[in-house]
Coordinates of C-alpha atoms and ligand atoms in Angstrom, one line a residue:
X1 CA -138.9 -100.7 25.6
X2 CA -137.6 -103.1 22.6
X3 CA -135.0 -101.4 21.0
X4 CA -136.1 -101.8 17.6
X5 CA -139.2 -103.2 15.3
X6 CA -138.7 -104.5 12.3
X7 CA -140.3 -106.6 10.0
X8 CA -138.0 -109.6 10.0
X9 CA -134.4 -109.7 11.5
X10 CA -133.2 -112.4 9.4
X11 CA -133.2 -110.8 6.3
X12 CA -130.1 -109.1 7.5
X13 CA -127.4 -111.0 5.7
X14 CA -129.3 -109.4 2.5
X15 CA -129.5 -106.1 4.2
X16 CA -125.8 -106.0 4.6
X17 CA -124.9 -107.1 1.0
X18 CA -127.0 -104.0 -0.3
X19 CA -125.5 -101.4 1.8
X20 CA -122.4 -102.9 1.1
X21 CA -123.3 -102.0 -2.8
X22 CA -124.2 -98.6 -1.7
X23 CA -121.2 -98.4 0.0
X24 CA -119.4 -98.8 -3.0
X25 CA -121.1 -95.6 -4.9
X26 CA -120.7 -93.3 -1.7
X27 CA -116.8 -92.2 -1.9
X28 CA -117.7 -88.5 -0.4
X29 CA -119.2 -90.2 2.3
X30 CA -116.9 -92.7 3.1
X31 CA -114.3 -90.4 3.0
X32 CA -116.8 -88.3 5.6
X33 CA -117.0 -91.2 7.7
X34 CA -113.3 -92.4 7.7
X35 CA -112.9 -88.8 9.4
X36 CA -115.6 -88.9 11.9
X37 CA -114.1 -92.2 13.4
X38 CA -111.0 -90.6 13.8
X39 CA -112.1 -87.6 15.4
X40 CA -115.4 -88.7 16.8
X41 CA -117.0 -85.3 16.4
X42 CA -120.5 -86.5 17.0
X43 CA -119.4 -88.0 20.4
X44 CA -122.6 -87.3 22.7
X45 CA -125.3 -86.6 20.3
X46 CA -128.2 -88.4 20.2
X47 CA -129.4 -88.6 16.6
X48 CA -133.5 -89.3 15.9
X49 CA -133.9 -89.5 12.2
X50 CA -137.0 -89.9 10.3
X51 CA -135.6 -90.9 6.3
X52 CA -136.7 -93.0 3.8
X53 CA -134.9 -96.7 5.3
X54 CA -133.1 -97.4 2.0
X55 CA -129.5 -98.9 1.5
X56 CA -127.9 -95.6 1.2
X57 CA -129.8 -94.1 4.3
X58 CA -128.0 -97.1 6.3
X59 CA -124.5 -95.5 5.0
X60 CA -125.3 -92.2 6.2
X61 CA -126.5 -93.9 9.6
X62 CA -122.9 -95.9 9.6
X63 CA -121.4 -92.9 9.1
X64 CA -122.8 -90.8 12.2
X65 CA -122.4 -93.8 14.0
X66 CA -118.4 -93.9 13.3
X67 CA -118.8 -89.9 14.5
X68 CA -119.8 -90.9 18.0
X69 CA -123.5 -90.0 17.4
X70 CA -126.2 -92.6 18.6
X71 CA -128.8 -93.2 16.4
X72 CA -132.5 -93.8 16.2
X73 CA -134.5 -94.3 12.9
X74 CA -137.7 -93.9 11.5
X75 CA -139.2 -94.6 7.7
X76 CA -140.0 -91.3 6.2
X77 CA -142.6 -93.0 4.3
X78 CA -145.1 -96.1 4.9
X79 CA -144.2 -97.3 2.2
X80 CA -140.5 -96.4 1.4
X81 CA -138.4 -98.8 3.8
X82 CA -136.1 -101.7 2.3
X83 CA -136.9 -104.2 5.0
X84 CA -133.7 -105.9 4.6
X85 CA -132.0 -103.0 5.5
X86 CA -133.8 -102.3 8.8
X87 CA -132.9 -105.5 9.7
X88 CA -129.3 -105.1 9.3
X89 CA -129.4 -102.0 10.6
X90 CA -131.4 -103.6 14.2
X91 CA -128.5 -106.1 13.9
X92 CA -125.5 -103.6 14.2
X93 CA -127.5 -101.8 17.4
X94 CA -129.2 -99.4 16.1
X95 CA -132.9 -98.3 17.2
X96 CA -134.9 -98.8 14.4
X97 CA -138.3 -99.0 14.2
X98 CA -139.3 -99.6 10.3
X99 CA -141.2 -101.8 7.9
X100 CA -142.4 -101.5 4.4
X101 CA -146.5 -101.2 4.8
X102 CA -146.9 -99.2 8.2
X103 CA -150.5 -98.2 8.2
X104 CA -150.7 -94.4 9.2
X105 CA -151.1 -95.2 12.6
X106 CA -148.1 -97.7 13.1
X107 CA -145.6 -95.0 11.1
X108 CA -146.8 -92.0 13.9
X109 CA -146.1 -95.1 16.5
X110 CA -142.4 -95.1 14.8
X111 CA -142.0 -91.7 14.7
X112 CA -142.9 -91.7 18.3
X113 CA -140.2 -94.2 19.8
X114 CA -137.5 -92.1 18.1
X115 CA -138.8 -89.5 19.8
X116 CA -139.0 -91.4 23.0
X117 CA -134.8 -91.8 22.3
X118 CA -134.5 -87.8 23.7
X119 CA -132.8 -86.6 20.1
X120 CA -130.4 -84.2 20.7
X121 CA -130.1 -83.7 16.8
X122 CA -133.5 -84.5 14.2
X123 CA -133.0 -85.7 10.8
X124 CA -135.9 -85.3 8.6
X125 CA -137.3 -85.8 5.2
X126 CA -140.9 -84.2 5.3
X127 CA -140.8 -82.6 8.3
X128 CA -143.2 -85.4 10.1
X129 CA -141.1 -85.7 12.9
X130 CA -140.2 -81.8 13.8
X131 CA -144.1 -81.3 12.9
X132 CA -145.0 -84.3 15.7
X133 CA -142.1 -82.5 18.2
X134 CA -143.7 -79.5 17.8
X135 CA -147.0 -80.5 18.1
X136 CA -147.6 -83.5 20.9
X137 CA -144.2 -84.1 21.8
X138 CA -143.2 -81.1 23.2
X139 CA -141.4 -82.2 26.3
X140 CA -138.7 -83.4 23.5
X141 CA -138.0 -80.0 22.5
X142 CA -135.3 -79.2 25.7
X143 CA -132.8 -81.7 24.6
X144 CA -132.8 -80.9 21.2
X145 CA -130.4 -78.4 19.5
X146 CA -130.8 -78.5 16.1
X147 CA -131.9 -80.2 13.0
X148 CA -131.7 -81.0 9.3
X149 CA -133.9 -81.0 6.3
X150 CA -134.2 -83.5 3.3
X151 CA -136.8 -82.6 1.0
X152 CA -138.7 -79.6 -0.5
X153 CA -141.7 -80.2 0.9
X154 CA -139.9 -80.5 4.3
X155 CA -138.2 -77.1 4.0
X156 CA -141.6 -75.5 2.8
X157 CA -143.4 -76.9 5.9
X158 CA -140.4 -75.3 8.5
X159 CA -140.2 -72.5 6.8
X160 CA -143.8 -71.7 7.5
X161 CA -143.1 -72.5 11.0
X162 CA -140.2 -70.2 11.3
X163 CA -142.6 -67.2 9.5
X164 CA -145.5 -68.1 12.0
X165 CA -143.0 -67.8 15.0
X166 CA -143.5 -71.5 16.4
X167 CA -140.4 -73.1 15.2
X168 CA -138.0 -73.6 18.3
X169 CA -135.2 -75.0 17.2
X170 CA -132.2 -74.0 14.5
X171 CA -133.1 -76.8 11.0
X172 CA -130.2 -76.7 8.1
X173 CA -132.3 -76.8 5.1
X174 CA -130.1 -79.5 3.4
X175 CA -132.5 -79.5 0.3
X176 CA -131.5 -75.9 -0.6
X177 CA -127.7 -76.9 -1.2
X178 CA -126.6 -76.7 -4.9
X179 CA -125.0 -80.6 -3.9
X180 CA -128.4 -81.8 -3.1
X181 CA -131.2 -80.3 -5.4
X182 CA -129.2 -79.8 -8.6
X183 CA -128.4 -83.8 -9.3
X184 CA -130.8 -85.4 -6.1
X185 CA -134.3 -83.8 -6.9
X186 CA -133.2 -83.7 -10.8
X187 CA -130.9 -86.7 -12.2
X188 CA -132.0 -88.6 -9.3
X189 CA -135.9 -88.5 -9.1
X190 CA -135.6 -88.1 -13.3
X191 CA -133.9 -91.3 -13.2
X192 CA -135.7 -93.5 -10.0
X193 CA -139.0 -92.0 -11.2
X194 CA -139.0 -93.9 -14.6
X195 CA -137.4 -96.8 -13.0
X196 CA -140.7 -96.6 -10.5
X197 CA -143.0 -96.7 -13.4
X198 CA -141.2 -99.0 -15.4
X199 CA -140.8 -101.6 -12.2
X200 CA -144.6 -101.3 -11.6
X201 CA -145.6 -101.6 -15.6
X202 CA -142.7 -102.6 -17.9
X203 CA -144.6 -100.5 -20.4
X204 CA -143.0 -98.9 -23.5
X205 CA -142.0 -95.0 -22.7
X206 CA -140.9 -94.4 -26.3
X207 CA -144.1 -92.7 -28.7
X208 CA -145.8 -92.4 -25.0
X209 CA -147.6 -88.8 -24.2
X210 CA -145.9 -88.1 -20.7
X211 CA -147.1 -85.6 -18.8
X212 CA -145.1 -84.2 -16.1
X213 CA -146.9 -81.8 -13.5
X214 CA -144.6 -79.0 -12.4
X215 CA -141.4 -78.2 -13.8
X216 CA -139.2 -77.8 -10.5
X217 CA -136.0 -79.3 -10.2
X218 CA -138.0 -83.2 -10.2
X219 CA -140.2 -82.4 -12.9
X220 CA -137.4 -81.0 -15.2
X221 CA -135.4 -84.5 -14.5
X222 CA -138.3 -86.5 -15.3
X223 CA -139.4 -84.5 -18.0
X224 CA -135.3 -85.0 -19.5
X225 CA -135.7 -89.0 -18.8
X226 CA -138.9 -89.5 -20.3
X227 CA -137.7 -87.9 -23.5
X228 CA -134.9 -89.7 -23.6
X229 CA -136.3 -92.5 -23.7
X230 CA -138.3 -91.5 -26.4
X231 CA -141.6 -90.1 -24.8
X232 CA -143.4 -87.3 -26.1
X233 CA -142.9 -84.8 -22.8
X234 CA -146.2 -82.5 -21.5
X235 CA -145.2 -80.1 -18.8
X236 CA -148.3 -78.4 -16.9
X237 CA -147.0 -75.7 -14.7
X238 CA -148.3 -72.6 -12.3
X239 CA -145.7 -70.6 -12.2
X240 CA -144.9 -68.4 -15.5
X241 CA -141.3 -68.6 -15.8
X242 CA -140.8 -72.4 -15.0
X243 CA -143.6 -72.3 -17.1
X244 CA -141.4 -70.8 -20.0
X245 CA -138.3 -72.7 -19.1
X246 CA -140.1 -76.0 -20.2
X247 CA -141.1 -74.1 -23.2
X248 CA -137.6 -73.5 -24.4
X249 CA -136.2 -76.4 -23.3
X250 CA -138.7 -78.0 -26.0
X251 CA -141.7 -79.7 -24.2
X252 CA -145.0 -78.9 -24.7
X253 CA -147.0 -76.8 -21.9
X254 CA -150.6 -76.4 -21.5
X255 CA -153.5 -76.5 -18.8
X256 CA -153.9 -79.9 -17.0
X257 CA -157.6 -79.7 -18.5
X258 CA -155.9 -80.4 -22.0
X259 CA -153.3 -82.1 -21.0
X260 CA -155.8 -85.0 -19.0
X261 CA -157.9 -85.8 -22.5
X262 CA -154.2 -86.4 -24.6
X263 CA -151.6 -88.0 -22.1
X264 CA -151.0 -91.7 -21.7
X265 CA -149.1 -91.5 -18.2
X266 CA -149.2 -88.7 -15.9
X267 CA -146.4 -87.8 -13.0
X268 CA -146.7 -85.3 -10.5
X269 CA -144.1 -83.9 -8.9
X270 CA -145.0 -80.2 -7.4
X271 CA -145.5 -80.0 -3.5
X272 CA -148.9 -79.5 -4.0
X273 CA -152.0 -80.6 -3.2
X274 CA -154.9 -82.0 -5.8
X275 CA -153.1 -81.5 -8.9
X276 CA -155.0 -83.8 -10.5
X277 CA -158.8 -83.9 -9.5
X278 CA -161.5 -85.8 -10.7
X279 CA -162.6 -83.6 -12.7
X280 CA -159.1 -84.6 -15.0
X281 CA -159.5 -88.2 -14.2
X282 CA -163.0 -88.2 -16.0
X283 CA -161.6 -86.5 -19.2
X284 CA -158.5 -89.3 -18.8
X285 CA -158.3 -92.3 -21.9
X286 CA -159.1 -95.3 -20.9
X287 CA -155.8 -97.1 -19.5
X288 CA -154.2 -94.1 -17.9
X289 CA -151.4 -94.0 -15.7
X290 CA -150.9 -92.2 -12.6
X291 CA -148.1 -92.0 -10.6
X292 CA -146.2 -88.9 -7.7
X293 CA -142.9 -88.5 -7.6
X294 CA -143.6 -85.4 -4.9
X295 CA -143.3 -86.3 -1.1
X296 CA -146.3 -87.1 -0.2
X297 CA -149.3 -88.6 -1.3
X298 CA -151.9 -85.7 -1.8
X299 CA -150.7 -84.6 -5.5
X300 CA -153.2 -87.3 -7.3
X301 CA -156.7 -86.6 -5.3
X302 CA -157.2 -90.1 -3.9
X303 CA -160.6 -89.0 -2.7
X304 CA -161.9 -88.2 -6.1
X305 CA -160.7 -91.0 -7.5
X306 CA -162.2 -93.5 -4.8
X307 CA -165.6 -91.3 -5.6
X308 CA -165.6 -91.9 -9.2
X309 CA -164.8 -95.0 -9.2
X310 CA -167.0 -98.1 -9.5
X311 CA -164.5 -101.2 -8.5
X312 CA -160.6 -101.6 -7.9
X313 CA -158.5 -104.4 -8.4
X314 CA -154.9 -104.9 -8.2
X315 CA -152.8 -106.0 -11.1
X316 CA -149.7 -106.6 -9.3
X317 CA -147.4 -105.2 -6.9
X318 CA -148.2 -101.1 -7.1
X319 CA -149.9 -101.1 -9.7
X320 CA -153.8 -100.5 -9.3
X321 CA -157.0 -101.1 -11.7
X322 CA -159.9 -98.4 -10.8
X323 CA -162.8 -98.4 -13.0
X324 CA -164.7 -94.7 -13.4
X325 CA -168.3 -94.6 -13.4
X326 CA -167.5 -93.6 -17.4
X327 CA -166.3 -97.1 -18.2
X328 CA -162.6 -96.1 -18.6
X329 CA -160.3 -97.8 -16.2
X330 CA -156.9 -95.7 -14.7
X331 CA -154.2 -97.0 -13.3
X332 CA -152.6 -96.0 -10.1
X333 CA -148.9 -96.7 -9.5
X334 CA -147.8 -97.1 -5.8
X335 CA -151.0 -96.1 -4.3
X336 CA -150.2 -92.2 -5.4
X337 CA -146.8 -92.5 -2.7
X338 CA -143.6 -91.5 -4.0
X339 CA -143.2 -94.2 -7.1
X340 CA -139.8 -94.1 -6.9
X341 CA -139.6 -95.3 -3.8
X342 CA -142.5 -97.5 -3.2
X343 CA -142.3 -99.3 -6.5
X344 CA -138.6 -98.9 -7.0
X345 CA -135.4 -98.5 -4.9
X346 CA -135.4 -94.7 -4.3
X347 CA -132.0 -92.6 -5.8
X348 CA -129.0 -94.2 -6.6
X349 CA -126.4 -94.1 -4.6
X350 CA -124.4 -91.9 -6.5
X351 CA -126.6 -88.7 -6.0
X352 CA -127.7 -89.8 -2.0
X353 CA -123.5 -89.6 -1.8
X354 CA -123.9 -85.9 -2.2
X355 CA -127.4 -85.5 -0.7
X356 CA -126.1 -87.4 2.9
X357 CA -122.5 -86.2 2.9
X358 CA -124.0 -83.0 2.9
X359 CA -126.7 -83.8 5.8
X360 CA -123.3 -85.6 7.9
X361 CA -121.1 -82.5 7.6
X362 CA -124.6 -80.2 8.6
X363 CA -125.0 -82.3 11.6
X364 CA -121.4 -82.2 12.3
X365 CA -121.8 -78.1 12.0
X366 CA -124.8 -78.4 14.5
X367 CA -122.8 -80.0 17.1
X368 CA -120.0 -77.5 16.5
X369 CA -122.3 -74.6 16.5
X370 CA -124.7 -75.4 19.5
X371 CA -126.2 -71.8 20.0
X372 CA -128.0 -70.7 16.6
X373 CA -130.9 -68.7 16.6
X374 CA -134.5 -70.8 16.0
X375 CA -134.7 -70.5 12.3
X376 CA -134.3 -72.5 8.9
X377 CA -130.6 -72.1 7.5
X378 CA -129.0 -72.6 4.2
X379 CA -126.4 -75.3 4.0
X380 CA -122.6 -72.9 4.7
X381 CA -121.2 -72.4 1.3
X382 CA -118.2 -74.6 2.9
X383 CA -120.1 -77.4 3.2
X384 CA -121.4 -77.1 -0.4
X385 CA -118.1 -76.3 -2.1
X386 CA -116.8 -79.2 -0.1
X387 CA -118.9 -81.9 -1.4
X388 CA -118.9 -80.6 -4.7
X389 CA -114.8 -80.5 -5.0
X390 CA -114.7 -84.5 -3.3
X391 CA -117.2 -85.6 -5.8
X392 CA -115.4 -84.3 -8.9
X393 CA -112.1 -85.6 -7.2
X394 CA -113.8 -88.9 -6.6
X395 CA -114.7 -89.1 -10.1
X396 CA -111.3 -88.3 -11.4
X397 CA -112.0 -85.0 -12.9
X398 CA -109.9 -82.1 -12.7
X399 CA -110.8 -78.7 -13.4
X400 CA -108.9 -75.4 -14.2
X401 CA -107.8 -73.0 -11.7
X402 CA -108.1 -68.8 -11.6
X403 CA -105.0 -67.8 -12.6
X404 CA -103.8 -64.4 -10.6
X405 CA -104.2 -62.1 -13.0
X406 CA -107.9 -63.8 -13.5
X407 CA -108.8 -62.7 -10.0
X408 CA -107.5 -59.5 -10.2
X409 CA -109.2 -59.1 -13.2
X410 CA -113.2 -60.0 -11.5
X411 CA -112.7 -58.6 -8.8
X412 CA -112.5 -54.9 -10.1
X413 CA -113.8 -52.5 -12.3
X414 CA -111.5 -50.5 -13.6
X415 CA -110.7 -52.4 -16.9
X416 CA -113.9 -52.7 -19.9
X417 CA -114.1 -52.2 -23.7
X418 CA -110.5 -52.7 -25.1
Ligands
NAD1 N1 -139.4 -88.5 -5.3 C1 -138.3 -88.1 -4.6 O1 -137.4 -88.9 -4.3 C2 -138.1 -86.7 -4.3 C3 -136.9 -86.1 -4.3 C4 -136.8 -84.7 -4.0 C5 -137.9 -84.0 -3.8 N2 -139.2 -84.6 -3.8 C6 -140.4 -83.9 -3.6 O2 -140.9 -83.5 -4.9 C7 -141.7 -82.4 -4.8 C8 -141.2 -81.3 -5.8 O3 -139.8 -81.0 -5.4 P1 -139.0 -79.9 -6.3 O4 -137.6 -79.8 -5.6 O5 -139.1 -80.3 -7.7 O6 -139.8 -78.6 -6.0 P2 -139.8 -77.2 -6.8 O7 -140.3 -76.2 -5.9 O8 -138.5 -77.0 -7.5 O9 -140.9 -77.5 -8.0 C9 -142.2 -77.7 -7.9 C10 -142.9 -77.1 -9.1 O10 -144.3 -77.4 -9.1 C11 -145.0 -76.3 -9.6 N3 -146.4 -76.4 -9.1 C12 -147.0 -76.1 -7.9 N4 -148.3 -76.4 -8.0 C13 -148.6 -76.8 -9.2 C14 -149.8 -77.2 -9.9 N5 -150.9 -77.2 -9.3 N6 -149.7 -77.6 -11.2 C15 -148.5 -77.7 -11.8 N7 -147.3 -77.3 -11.3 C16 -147.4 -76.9 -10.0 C17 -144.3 -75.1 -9.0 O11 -144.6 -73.9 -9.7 C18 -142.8 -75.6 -9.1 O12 -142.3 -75.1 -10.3 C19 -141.7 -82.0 -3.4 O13 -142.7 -82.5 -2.7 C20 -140.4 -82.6 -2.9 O14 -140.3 -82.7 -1.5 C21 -139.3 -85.9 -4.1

């Protein structure tokens, strides 16, 4: 069996420059990884990791490597890998199997030979791989000990396995640290989002209606972007008090049915499935623009819009024409995958620092930890406080300490109104 596929092994010269300017925004992790090769506390695992192949996932890869860990890598989306840094990746021996453009079948055939690897450990983002362990690769399931968990939509999907009883293996929900959601799923998608659209458009944001579906921790950093840049921000919610949050926070909610006749670009970003139907689409100015930031590509119904549409052309690099039986024409941005990672670069490197220095010192608590119970965890409070304290030190900030008198003082009862 080759030991990787990639799409082209010479781009990694390039490859190695752009991790090397990852590198440069990660200090928590470096720091992580100058430990791990001392101690080697990964020694003997066998790593299978199915993540989006960007320049900052090849850091975190680098930096289980230096803990003794072997690793074998997967895209996390078809459409989400930085060829250049598969390449480099293949170059410096590790199992890769990644390209930008896998059809549906050839990114299950990925997912497959890191499987074949016999993880010990699973990385995921999505929950694709656990989902294919669990499901046709069963025979996997006796080496494997543990796991983690990128994204929402991930930790949604194992947590329905875990209350259904068929989850067999212990998965740290790495999403659900304060480190990762708070500044990854917020300032980063907010951030890599617009950059997405703008990549795939170079359209003007500012006097744009921008309407941002769900108000979760990507929607409320989108919705923050797009108004600073001088958009006017629609949220449309299900849920009453995220609902209410957007409301006092100064947007304006209202139905997706109201919200389709008045916006100019629409962004989904909920977990969800068929957010927006045809039924929108048809109500939709002409020249709309459609684009997910949630993981995968159900939120804008692809269906609906191949039914009511009457031709298809592409304009230019994710960016797709479809004229509606109406005569209006809508534009789909990254063929309704993740736009921040399809038609732009994915987070920066300053918010994957925390996201991955979390999922290293999770994997490192995995191997240290090799008899937990077959359920979805919370990232230890540790391991939170931990990255949160390196990051501030890493950005030269210093912050007050309880005094003893202060600790005394709220951690009783006795004392009130004086
Ligand atoms: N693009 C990225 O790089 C990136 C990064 C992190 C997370 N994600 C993905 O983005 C999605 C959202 O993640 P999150 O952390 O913001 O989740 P979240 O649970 O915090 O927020 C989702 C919100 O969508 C709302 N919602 C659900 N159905 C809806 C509907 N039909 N209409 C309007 N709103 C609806 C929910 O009420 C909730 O408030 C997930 O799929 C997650 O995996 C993507």
């Amino acid at each position: 069996m080759a030991d990787f596929k990639v799409k082209n092994l010479s781009l990694a010269d390039k490859g190695n420059l752009l991790i090397e300017w990852a590198s440069n925004h990660m200090p928590v992790l470096n720091q992580i990884a100058q430990r791990f090769s001392e101690e080697k506390p990964l020694k003997g695992l066998r790593i299978g990791a199915c993540l989006h192949v960007t320049k900052e996932t090849a850091v975190l890869v680098k930096t289980l490597a230096a803990g003794g860990a072997e690793v074998a890598l997967c895209g996390s989306n078809p459409l989400s890998t930085q060829d250049e840094v598969a390449a480099a990746l293949a170059k410096v021996g590790i199992k890769v199997y990644a390209w930008r453009g896998e059809s549906r079948d050839e990114y299950y055939w990925c997912i497959n030979r890191v499987i074949d690897h016999q993880p010990t450990i699973t990385l995921d983002d999505g929950a694709d791989l656990v989902s294919t362990i669990h499901s046709s690769r069963r025979e996997a399931l006796e080496n494997i000990r543990g796991g983690t968990e990128e994204t929402t939509t991930g930790v949604m999907r194992l947590r329905a396995m875990a209350e259904k009883g068929v989850l067999q293996y212990p998965i740290i929900a790495v999403n659900d640290a304060y480190t990762k959601y708070l500044f990854d799923n917020r300032y980063g998608t907010g951030q890599s989002s617009i950059d997405g659209i703008l990549r795939a458009t170079n359209i003007l944001l500012a006097g744009k209606r921008f309407v941002v579906c769900g108000y979760g921790w990507c929607g409320r950093g989108l919705a923050i972007r797009a108004r600073g840049m001088g958009a006017n921000v629609i949220v449309t919610e299900v849920d009453p008090l995220r609902a209410l949050e957007a409301v006092m926070d100064g947007f304006q909610v209202m139905p997706m049915s109201e919200a389709a006749a008045i916006g100019d670009i629409f962004v989904t970003a909920t977990g969800n499935i068929a957010v927006i139907r045809g039924e929108h689409m048809l109500k939709m100015k002409d020249g709309a623009i459609l684009a997910n930031s949630g993981h995968f590509n159900v939120e804008i119904s692809l269906p609906d819009l191949k039914e009511i549409s009457v031709s298809k052309r592409t304009i230019r690099p994710n960016l797709e024409e479809y004229k509606l039986k109406n005569g209006r024409r809508i534009y789909l941005l990254a063929e309704g995958r993740l736009v921040n990672l399809a038609s732009a670069e994915g987070h920066p490197s300053e918010v994957m620092d925390m996201s991955f220095s979390n999922q290293a010192l999770c994997v490192e608590y995995l191997a240290r930890n090799p008899h937990m119970e077959p359920k979805v965890y919370r990232v230890p409070k540790e391991i939170d406080e931990m990255v949160a304290k390196l990051k501030l030190k890493s950005m030269g900030i210093e912050i007050d300490k309880l005094t003893e008198e202060q600790k005394k003082y709220i951690s009783s009862w006795e004392s009130g109104t004086i």
